mmCIF file of C-alpha atoms and ligand atoms in Angstrom:
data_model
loop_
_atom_site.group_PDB
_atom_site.id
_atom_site.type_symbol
_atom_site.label_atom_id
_atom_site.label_comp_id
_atom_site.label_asym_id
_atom_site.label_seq_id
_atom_site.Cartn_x
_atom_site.Cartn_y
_atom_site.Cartn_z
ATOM 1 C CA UNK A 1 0.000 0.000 0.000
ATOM 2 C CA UNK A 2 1.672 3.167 -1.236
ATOM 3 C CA UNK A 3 1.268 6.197 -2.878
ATOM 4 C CA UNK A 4 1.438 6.567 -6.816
ATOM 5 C CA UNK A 5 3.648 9.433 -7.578
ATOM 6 C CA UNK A 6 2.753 10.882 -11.160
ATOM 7 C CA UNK A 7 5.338 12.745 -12.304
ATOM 8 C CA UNK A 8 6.347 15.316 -15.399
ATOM 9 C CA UNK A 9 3.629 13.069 -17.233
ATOM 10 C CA UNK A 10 2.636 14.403 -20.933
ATOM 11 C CA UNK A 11 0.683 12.857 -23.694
ATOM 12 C CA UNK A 12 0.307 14.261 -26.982
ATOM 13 C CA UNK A 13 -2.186 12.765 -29.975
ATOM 14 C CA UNK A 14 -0.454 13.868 -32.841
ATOM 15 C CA UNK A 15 -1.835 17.473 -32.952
ATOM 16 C CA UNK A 16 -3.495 17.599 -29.417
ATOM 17 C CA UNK A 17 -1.398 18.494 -26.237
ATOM 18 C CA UNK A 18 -3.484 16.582 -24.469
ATOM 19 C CA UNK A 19 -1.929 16.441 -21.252
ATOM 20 C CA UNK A 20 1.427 18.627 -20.009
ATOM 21 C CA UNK A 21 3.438 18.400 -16.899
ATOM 22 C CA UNK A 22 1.231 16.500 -14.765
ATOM 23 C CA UNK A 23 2.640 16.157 -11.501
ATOM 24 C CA UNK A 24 0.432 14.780 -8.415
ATOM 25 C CA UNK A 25 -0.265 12.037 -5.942
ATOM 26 C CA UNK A 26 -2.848 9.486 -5.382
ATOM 27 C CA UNK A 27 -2.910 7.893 -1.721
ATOM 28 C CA UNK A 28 -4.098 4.641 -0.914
ATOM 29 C CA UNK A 29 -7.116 4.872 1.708
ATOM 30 C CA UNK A 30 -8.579 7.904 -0.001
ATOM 31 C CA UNK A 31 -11.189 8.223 -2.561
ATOM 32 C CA UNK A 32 -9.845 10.166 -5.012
ATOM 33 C CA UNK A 33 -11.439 11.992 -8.146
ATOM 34 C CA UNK A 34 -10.224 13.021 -11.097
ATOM 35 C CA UNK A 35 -12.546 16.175 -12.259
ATOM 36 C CA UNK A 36 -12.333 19.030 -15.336
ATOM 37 C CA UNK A 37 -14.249 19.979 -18.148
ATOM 38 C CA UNK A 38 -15.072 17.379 -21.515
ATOM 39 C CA UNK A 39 -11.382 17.204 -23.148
ATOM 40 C CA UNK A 40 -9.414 17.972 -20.238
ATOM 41 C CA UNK A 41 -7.609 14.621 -20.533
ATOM 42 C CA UNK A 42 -9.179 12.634 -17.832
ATOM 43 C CA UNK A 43 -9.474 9.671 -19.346
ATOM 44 C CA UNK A 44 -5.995 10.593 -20.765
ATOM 45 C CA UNK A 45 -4.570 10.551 -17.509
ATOM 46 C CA UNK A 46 -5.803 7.632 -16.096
ATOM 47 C CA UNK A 47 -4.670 5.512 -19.872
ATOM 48 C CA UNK A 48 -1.234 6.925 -19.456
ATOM 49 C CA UNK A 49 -0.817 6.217 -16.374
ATOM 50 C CA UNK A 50 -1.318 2.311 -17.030
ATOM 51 C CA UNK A 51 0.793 2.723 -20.161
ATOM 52 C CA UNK A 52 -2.578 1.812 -22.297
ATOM 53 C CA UNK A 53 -1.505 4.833 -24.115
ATOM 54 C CA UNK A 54 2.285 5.600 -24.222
ATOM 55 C CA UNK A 55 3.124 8.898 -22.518
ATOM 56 C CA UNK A 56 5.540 11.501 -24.704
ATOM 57 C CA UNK A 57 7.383 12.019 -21.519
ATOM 58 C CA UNK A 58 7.017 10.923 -17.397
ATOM 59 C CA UNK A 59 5.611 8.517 -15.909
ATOM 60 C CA UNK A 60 3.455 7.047 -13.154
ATOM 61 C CA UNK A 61 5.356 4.894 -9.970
ATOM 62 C CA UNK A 62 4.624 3.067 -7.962
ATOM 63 C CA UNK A 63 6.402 0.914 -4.995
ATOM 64 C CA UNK A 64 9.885 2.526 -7.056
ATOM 65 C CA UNK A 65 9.006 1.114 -10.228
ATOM 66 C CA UNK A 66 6.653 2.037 -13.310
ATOM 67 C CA UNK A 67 3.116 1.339 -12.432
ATOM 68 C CA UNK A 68 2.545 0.302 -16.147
ATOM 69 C CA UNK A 69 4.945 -2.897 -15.243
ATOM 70 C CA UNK A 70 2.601 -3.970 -12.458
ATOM 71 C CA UNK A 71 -0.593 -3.777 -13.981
ATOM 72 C CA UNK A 72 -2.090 -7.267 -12.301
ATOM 73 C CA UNK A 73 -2.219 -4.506 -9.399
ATOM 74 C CA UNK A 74 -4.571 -2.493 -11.043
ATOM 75 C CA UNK A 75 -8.298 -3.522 -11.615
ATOM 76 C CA UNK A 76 -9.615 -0.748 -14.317
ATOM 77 C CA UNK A 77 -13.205 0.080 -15.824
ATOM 78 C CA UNK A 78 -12.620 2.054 -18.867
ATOM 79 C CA UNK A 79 -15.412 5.038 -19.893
ATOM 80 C CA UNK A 80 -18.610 3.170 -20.578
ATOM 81 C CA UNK A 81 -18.530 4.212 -24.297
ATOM 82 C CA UNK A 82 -15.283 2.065 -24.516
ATOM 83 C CA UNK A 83 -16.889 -0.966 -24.120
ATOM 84 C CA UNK A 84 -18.445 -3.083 -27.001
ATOM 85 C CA UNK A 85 -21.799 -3.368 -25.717
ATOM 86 C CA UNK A 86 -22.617 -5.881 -28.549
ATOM 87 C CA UNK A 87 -20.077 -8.182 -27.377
ATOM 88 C CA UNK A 88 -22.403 -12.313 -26.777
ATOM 89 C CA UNK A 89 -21.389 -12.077 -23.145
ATOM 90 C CA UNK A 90 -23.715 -12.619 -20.257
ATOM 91 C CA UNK A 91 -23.249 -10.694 -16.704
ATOM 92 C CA UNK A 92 -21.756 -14.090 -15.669
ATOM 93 C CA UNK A 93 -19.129 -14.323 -18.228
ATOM 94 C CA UNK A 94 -17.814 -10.786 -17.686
ATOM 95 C CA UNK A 95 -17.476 -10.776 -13.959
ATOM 96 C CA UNK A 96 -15.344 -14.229 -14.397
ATOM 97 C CA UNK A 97 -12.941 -11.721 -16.920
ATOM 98 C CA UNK A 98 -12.140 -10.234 -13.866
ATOM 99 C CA UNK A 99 -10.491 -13.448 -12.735
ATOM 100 C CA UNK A 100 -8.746 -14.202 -16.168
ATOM 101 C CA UNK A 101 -5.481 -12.984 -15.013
ATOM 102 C CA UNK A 102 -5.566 -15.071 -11.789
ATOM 103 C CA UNK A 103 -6.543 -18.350 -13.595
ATOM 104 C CA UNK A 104 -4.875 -18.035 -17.294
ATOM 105 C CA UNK A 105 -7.177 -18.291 -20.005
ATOM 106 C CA UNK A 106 -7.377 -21.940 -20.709
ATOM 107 C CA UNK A 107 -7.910 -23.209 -17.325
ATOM 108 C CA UNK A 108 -10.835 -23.719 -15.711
ATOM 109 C CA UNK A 109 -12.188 -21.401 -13.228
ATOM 110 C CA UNK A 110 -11.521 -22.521 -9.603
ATOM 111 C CA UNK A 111 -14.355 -22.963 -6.824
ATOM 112 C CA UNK A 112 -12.648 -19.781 -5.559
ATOM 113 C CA UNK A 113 -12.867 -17.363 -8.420
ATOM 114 C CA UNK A 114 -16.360 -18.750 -8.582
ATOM 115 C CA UNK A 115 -17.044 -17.651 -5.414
ATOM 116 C CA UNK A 116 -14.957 -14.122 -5.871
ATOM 117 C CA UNK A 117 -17.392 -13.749 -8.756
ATOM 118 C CA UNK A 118 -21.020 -15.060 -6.693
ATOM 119 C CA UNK A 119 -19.837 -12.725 -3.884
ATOM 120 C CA UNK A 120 -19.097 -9.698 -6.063
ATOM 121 C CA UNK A 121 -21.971 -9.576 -7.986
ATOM 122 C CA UNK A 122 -24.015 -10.067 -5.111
ATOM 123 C CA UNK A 123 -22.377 -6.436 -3.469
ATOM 124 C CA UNK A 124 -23.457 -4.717 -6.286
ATOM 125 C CA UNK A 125 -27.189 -6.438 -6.099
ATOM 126 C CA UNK A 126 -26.732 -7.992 -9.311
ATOM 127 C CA UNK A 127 -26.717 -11.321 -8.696
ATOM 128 C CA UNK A 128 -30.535 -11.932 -10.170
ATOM 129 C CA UNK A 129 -29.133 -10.540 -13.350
ATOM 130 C CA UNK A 130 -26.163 -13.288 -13.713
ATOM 131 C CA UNK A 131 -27.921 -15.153 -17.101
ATOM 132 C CA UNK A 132 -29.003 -11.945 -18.876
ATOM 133 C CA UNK A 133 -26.955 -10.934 -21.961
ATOM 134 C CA UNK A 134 -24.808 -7.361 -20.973
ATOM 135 C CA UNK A 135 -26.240 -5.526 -23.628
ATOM 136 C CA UNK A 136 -29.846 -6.130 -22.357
ATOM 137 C CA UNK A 137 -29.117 -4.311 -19.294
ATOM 138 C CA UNK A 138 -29.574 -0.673 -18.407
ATOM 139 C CA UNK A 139 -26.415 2.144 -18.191
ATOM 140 C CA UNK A 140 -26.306 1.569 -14.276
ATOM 141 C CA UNK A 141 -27.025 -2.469 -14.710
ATOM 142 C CA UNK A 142 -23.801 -2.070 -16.927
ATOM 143 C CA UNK A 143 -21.742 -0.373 -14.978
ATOM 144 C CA UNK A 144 -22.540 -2.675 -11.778
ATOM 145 C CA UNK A 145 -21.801 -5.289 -13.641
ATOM 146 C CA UNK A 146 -18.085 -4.323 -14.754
ATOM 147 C CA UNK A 147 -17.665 -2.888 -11.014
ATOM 148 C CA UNK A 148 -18.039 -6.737 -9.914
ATOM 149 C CA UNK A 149 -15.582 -7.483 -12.666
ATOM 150 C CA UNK A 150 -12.923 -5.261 -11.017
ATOM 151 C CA UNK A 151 -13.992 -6.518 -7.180
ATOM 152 C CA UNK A 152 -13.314 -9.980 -8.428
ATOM 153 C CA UNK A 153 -9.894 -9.001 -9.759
ATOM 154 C CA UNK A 154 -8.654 -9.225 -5.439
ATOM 155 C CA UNK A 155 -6.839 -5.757 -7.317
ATOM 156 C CA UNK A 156 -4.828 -3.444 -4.785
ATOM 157 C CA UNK A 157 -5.855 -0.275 -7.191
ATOM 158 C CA UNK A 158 -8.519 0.590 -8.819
ATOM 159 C CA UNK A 159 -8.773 3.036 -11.611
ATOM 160 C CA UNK A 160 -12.978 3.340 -12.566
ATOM 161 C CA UNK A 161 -13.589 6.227 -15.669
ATOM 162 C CA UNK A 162 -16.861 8.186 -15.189
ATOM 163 C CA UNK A 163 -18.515 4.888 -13.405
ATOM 164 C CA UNK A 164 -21.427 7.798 -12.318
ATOM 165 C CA UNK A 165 -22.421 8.886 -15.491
ATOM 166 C CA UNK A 166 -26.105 8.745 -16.973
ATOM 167 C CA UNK A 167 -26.975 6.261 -13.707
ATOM 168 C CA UNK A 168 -30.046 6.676 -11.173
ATOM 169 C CA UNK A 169 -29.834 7.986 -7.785
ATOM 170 C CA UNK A 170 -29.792 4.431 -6.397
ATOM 171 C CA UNK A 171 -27.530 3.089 -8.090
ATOM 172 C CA UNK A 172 -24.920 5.836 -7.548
ATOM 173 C CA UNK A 173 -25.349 5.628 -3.908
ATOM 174 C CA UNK A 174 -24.661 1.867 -4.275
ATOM 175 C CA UNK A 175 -21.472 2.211 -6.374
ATOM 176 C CA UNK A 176 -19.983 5.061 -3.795
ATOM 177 C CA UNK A 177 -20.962 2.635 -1.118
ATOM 178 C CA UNK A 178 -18.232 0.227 -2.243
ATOM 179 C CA UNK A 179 -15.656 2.990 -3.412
ATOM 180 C CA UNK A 180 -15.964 4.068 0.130
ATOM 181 C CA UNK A 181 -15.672 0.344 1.009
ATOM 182 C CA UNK A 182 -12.532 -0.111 -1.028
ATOM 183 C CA UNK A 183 -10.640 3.196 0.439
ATOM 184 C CA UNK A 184 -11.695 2.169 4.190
ATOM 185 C CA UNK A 185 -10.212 -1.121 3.692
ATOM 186 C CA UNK A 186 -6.639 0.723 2.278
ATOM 187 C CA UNK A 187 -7.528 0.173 -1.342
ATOM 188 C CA UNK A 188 -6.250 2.982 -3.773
ATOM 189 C CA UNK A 189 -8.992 4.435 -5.793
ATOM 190 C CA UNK A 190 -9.559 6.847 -8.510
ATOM 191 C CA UNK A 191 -12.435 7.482 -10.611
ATOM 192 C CA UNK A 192 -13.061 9.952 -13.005
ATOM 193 C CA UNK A 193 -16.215 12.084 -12.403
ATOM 194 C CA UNK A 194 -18.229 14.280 -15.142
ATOM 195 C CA UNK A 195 -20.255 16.452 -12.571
ATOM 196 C CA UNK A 196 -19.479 19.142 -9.780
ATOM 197 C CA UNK A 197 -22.895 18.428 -7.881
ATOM 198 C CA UNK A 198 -23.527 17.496 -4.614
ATOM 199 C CA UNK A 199 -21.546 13.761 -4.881
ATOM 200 C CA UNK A 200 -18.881 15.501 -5.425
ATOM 201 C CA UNK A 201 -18.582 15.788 -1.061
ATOM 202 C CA UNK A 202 -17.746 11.750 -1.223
ATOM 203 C CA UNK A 203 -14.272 12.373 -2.466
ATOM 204 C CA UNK A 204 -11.801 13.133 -0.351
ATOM 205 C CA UNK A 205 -9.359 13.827 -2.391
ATOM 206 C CA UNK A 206 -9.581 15.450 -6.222
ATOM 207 C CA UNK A 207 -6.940 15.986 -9.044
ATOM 208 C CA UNK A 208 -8.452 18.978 -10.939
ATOM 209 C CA UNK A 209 -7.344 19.289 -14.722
ATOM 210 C CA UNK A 210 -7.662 20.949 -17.981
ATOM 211 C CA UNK A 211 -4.628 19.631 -19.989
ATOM 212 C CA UNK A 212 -2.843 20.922 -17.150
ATOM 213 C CA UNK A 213 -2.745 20.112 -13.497
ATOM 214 C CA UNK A 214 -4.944 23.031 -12.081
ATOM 215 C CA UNK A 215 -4.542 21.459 -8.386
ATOM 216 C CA UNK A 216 -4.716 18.234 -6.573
ATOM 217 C CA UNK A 217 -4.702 17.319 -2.955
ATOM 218 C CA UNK A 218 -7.834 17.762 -0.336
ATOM 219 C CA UNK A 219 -11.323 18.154 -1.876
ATOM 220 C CA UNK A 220 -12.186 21.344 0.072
ATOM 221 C CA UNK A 221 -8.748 22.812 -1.042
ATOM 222 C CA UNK A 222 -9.118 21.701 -4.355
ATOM 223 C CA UNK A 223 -12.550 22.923 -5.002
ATOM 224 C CA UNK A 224 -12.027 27.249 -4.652
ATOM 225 C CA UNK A 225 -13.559 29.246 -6.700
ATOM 226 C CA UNK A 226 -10.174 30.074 -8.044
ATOM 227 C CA UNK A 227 -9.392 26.581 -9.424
ATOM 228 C CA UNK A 228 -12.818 26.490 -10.708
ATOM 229 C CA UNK A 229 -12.356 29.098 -12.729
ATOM 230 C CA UNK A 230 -8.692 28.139 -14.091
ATOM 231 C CA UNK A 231 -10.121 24.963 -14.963
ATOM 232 C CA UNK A 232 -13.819 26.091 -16.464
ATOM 233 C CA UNK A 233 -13.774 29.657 -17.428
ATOM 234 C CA UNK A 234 -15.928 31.901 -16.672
ATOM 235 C CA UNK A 235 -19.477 30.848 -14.840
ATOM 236 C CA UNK A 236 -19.394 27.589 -13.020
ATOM 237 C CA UNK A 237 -21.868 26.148 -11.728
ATOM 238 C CA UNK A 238 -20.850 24.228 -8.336
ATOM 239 C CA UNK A 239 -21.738 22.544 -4.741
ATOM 240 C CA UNK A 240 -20.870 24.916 -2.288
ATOM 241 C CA UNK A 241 -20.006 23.151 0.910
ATOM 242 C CA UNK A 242 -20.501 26.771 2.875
ATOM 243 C CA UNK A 243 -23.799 27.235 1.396
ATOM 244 C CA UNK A 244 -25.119 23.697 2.169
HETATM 245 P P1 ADP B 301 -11.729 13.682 -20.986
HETATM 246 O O1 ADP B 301 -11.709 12.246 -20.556
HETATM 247 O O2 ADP B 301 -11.292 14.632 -19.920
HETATM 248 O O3 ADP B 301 -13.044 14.102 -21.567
HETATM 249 P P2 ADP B 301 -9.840 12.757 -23.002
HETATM 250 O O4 ADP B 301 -8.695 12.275 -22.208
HETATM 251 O O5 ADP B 301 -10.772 11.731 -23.550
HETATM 252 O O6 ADP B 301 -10.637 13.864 -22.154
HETATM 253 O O7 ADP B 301 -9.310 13.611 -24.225
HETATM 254 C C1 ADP B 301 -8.385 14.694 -24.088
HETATM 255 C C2 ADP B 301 -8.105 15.313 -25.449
HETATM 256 O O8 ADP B 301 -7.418 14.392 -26.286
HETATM 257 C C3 ADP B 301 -9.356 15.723 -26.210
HETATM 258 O O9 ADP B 301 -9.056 16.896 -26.941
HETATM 259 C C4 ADP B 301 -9.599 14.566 -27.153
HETATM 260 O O10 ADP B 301 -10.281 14.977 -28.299
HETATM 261 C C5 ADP B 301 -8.174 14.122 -27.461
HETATM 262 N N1 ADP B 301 -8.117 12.665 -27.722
HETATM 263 C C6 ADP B 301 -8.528 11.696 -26.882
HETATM 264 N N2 ADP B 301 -8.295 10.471 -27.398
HETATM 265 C C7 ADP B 301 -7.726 10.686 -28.619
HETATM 266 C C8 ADP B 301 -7.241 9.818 -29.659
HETATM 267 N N3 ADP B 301 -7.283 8.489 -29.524
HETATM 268 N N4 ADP B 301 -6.701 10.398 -30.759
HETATM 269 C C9 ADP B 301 -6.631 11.738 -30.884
HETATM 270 N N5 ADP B 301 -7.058 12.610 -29.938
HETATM 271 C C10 ADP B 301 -7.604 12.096 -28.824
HETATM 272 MG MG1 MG B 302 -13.128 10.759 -20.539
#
């Protein structure tokens, strides 16, 4: 259990900067969110970071070495409109993925990924769903369903992009019920969030960006109206813990 350290970290798509000079920290115990406008390179971040996409320059590390070289650390849900929704798999099938790496792909599962899987899809209360096809199932079904994967995974990280977008009430208070779960128990986690409402108060730590680092650290230090502005422009609408 230790800190990630990202450091000087850049990416560049052929024209776009799309990320400079990131520098900042991500502590294990903490639930930690990743927040800036559409384009800022949050999704960016998180990619580079695991070396899905290479960096131009820096890098992420962790425990002195590259965290892209210990990636059976790291249990990751990429942004839901990554994911081939089409794909013949069944809720079952894709919370087993999660145990892939444990078991190789040509052996058979063990009575204790089994039970990883039973147990995880059961904490996010989809356990009735386990025969339906993934594509059947609503946005927040979906996203419950690849949150199991990732439990099942026995990961000590856990990198989740924009699991809270287009979902219902409930199931958003069920999905920050086990991020909360995984930081108490001294999991590292970071998810990218799309909003600055109210839910925003169940991170305790944000990394606030717009192709540059605009600040990271404490929410409540994070979240001035200063950085706001750096990050959004002009008028921002926002939760204000003073008001509340
Ligand atoms: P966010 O997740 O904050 O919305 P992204 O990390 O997806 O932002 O994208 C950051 C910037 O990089 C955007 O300008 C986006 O258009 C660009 N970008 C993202 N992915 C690619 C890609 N594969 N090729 C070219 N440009 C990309
Ligand atoms: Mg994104």
């Amino acid at each position: 259990m230790e800190t990630i350290n990202v450091k000087q970290l850049g990416v560049r798509y052929r024209l776009v900067e799309a990320l400079k000079d990131i520098n900042c920290e991500i502590k294990p115990g903490r639930l930690t969110g990743i927040i800036g406008p559409n384009g800022a390179g949050k999704s960016t971040l998180i990619k580079a970071m695991l070396g899905l996409i290479p960096a131009t320059v820096g890098t992420a590390m962790y425990q002195e070495k590259p965290l892209m070289e210990q990636l059976e650390e790291v249990a990751y849900v990429p942004q839901r409109s990554q994911i081939d929704w089409t794909y013949p798999a069944t809720v079952w099938d894709v919370v087993l993925m999660g145990r892939v790496r444990k078991t190789g792909w040509f052996r058979r599962f063990s009575t204790v990924s089994r039970r990883l899987a039973t147990e995880a899809l059961e904490r996010v209360g989809m356990s009735e769903y386990r025969n339906r096809p993934i594509g059947q199932l609503s946005g927040g079904q979906q996203q419950r369903v690849f949150i199991a994967k990732a439990l099942s995974e026995e990961a000590e990280i856990f990198f989740f992009d924009e699991p809270l977008a287009g979902i219902d009430k409930k199931t958003e208070a069920i999905i920050f019920q086990i991020l909360h779960e995984l930081a108490n128990a001294g999991k590292t986690v970071l998810v990218v969030h799309h909003d600055l409402g109210e839910a925003i108060t169940n991170f305790d730590d944000l990394i606030l960006l717009n192709r540059e680092l605009i600040a990271s650290g404490p929410r409540q230090e994070v979240l001035s109206g200063e950085n706001l502005k750096r990050a959004y422009g002009g008028k921002v609408m926002f939760f204000s813990e003073k008001a509340a």
